[in-house]
Backbone as numpy.savetxt, mean C-alpha at the origin, in Angstrom:
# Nx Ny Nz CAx CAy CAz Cx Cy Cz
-40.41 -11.84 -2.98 -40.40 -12.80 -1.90 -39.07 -12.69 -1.16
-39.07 -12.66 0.22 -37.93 -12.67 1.08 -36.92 -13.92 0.51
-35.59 -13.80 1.26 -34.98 -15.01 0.67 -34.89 -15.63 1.63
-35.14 -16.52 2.09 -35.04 -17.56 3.03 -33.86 -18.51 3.10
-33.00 -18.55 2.16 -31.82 -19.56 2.42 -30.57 -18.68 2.33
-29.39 -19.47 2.25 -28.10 -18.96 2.04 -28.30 -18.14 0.47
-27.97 -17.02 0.35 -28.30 -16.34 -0.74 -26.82 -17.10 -1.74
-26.03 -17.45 -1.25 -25.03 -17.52 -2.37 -25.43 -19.07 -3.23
-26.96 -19.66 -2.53 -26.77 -20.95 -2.65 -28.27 -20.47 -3.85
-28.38 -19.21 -4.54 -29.09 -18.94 -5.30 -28.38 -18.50 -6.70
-27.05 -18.39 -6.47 -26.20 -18.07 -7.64 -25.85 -19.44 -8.54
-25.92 -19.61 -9.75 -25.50 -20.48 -10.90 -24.47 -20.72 -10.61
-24.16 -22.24 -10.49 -22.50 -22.21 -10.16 -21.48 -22.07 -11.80
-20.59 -21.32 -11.65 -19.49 -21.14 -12.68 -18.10 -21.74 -12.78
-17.81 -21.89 -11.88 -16.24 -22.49 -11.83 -15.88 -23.52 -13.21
-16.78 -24.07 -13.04 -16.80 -25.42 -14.21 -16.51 -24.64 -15.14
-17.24 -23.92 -15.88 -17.75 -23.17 -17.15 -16.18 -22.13 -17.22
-16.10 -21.60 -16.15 -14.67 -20.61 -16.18 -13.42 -21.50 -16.68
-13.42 -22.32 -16.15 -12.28 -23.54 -16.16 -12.20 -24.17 -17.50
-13.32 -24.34 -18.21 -13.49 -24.88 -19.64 -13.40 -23.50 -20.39
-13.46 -22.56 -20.59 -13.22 -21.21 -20.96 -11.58 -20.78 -20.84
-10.86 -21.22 -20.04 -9.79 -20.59 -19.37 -8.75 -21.69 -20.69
-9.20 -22.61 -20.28 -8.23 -23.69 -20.78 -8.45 -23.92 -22.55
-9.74 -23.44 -22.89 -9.81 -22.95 -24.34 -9.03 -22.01 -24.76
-8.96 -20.51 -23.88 -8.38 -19.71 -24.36 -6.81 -19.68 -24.50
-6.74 -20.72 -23.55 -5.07 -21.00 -22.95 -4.78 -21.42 -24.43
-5.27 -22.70 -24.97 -4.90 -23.47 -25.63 -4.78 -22.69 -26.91
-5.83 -21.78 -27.39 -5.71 -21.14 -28.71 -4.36 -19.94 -28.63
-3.97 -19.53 -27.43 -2.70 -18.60 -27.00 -1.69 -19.01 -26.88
-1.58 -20.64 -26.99 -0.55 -21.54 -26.48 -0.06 -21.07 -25.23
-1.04 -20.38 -24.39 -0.27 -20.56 -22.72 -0.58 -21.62 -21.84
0.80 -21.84 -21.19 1.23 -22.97 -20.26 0.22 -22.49 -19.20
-1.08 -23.62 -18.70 -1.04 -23.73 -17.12 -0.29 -24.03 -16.23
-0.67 -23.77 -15.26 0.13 -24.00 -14.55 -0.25 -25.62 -13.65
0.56 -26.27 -13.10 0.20 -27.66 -12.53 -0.91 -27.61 -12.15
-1.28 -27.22 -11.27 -2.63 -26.88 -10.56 -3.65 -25.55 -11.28
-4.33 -26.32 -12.01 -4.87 -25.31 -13.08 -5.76 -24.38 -12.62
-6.42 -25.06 -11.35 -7.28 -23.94 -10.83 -6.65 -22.79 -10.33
-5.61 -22.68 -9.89 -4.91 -21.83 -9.24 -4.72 -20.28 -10.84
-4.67 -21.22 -11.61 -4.56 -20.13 -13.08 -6.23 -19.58 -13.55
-6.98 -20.30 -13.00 -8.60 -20.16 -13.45 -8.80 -18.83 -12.08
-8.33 -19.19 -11.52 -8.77 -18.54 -10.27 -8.17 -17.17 -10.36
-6.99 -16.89 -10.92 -6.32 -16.03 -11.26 -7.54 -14.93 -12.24
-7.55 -15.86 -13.27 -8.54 -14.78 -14.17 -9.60 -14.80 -13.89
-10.51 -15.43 -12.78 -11.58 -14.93 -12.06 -11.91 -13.47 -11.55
-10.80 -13.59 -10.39 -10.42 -12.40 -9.42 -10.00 -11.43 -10.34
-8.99 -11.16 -11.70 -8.59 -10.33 -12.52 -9.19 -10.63 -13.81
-10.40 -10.45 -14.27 -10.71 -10.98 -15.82 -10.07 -10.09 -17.04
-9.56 -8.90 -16.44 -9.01 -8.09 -17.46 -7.70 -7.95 -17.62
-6.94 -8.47 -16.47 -5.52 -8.46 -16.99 -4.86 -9.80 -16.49
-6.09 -11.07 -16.02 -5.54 -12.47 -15.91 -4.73 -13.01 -16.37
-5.55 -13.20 -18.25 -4.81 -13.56 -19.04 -4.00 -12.76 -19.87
-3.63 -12.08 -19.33 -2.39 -11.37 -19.83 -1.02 -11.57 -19.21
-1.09 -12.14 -17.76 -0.37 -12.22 -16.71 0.27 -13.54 -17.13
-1.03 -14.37 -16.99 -0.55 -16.05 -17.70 0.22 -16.01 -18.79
0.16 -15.35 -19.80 0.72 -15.11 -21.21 1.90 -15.16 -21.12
1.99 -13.70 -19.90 3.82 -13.31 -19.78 4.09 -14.09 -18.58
3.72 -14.82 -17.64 4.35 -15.23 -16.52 5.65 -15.22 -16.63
6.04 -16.21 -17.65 7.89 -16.03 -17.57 8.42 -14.89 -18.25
7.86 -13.69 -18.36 8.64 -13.13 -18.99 8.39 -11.82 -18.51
9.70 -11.56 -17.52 9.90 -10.25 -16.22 10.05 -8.85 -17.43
10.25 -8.80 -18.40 10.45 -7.65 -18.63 8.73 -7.23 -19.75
7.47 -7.55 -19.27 5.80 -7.78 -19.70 5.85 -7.08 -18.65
6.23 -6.70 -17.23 5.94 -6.09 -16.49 6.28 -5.02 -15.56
6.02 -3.78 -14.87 6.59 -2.96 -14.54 7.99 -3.74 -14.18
9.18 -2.68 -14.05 10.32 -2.95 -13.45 9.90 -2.64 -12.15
11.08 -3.20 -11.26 10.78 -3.19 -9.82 11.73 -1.54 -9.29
10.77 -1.32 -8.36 11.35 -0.23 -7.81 13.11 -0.18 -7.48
13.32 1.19 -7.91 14.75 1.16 -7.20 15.08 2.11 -6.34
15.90 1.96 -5.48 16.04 3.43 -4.69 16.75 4.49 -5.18
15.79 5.40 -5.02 16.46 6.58 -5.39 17.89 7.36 -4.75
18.46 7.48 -5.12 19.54 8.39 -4.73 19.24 9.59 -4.00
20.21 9.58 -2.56 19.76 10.48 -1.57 20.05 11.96 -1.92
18.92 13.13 -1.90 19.37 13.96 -2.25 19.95 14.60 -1.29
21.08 15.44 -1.38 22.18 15.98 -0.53 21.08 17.01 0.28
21.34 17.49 1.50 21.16 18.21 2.49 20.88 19.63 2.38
20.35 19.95 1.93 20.32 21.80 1.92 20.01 22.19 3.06
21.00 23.56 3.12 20.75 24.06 4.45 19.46 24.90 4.66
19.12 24.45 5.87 17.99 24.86 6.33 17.83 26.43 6.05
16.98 27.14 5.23 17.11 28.61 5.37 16.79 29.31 6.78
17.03 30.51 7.15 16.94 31.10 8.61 15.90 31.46 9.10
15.65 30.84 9.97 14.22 30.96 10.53 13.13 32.84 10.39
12.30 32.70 10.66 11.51 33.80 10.37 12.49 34.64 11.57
11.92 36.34 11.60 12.99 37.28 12.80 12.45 36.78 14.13
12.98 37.21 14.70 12.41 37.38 16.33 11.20 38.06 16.40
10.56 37.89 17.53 9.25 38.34 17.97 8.26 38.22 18.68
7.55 38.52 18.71 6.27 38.09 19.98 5.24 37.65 18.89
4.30 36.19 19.14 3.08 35.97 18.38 2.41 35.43 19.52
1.25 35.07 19.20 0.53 34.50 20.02 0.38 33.28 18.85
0.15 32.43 19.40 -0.20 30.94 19.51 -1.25 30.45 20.01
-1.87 29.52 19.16 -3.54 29.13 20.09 -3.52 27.70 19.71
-3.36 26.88 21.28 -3.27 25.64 21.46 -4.58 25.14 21.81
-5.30 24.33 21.17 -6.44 23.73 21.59 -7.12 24.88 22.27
-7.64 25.81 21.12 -8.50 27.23 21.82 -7.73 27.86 22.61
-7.14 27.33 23.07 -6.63 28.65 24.11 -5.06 29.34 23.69
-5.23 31.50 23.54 -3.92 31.73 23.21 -3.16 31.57 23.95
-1.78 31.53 23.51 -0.70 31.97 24.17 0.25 33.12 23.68
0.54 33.63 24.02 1.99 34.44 23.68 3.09 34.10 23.95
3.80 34.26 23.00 5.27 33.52 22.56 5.92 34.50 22.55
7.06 34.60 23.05 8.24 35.58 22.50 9.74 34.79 21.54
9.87 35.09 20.58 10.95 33.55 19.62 11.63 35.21 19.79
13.47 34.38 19.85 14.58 35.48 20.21 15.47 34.56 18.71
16.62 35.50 18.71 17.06 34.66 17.78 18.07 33.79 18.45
18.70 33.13 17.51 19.75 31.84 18.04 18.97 30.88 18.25
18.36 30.15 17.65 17.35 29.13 17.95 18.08 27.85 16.97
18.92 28.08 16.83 19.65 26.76 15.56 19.83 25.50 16.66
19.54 24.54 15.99 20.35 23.20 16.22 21.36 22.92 16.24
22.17 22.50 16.99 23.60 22.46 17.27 23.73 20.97 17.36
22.80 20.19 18.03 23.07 18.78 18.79 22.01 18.27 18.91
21.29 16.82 19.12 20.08 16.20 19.30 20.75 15.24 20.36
20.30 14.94 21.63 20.47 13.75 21.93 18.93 13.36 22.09
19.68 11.88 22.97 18.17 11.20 23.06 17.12 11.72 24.48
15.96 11.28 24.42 15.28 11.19 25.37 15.39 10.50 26.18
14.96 10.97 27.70 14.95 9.38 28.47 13.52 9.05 28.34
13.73 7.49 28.27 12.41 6.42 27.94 11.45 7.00 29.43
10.08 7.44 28.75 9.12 7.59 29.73 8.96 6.49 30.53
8.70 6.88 31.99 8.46 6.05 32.85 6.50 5.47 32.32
7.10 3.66 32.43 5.69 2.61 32.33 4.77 3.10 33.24
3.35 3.60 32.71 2.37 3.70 33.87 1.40 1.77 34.22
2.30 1.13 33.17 1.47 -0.18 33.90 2.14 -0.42 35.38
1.05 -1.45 35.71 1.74 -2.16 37.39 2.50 -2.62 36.87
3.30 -2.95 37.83 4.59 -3.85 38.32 4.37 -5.71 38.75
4.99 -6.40 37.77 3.83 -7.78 38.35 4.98 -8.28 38.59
């Protein structure tokens, strides 16, 4: 048979049942809810496999990964020297080109660009 109503209004409600479950298990673990208990029910809803594990350790930062640190910058290696000089062809969006690369092609300096001109109107 088609479903004719709100389909979620065909599901058994649980919350109740989770909440009396949550606070059993709390109690035999001796873990603290938290004030607002749903907020801890709701927790091991969304995560049932590592909820209550979370609740267990809440206060206790070292139950869980350490926090990232930054790594230390690795120093600069010089760029090795580009391939020799030569002629290739190149194919940009299908179509070739021929290239001629000479040497002396190093970086010396970067400045900036100038900011492209706005194609919006002017208001």
């Amino acid at each position: 048979a088609p479903v004719t109503c709100r389909p979620a209004d065909l599901l058994k409600p649980e919350l109740a049942e989770l909440e009396a479950d949550v606070r059993r298990q709390a109690q035999e673990k001796g873990i603290q809810l938290a004030g607002n208990a749903i907020d801890d029910v709701l927790t091991v809803a969304l995560f049932p496999q590592i909820g209550l594990k979370f609740l267990e350790n809440r206060h206790n930062p070292a139950a869980f990964e350490p926090l990232p640190q930054a790594e230390a910058a690795q120093p600069v290696t010089k760029a090795e020297k580009p391939a020799a000089s030569g002629i290739y062809t190149v194919e940009v969006e299908g179509k070739a080109f021929v290239v001629k690369v000479s040497d002396g092609g190093d970086i010396s300096q970067l400045t900036a660009a100038a900011p492209a001109a706005s194609s919006a109107p002017a208001t």
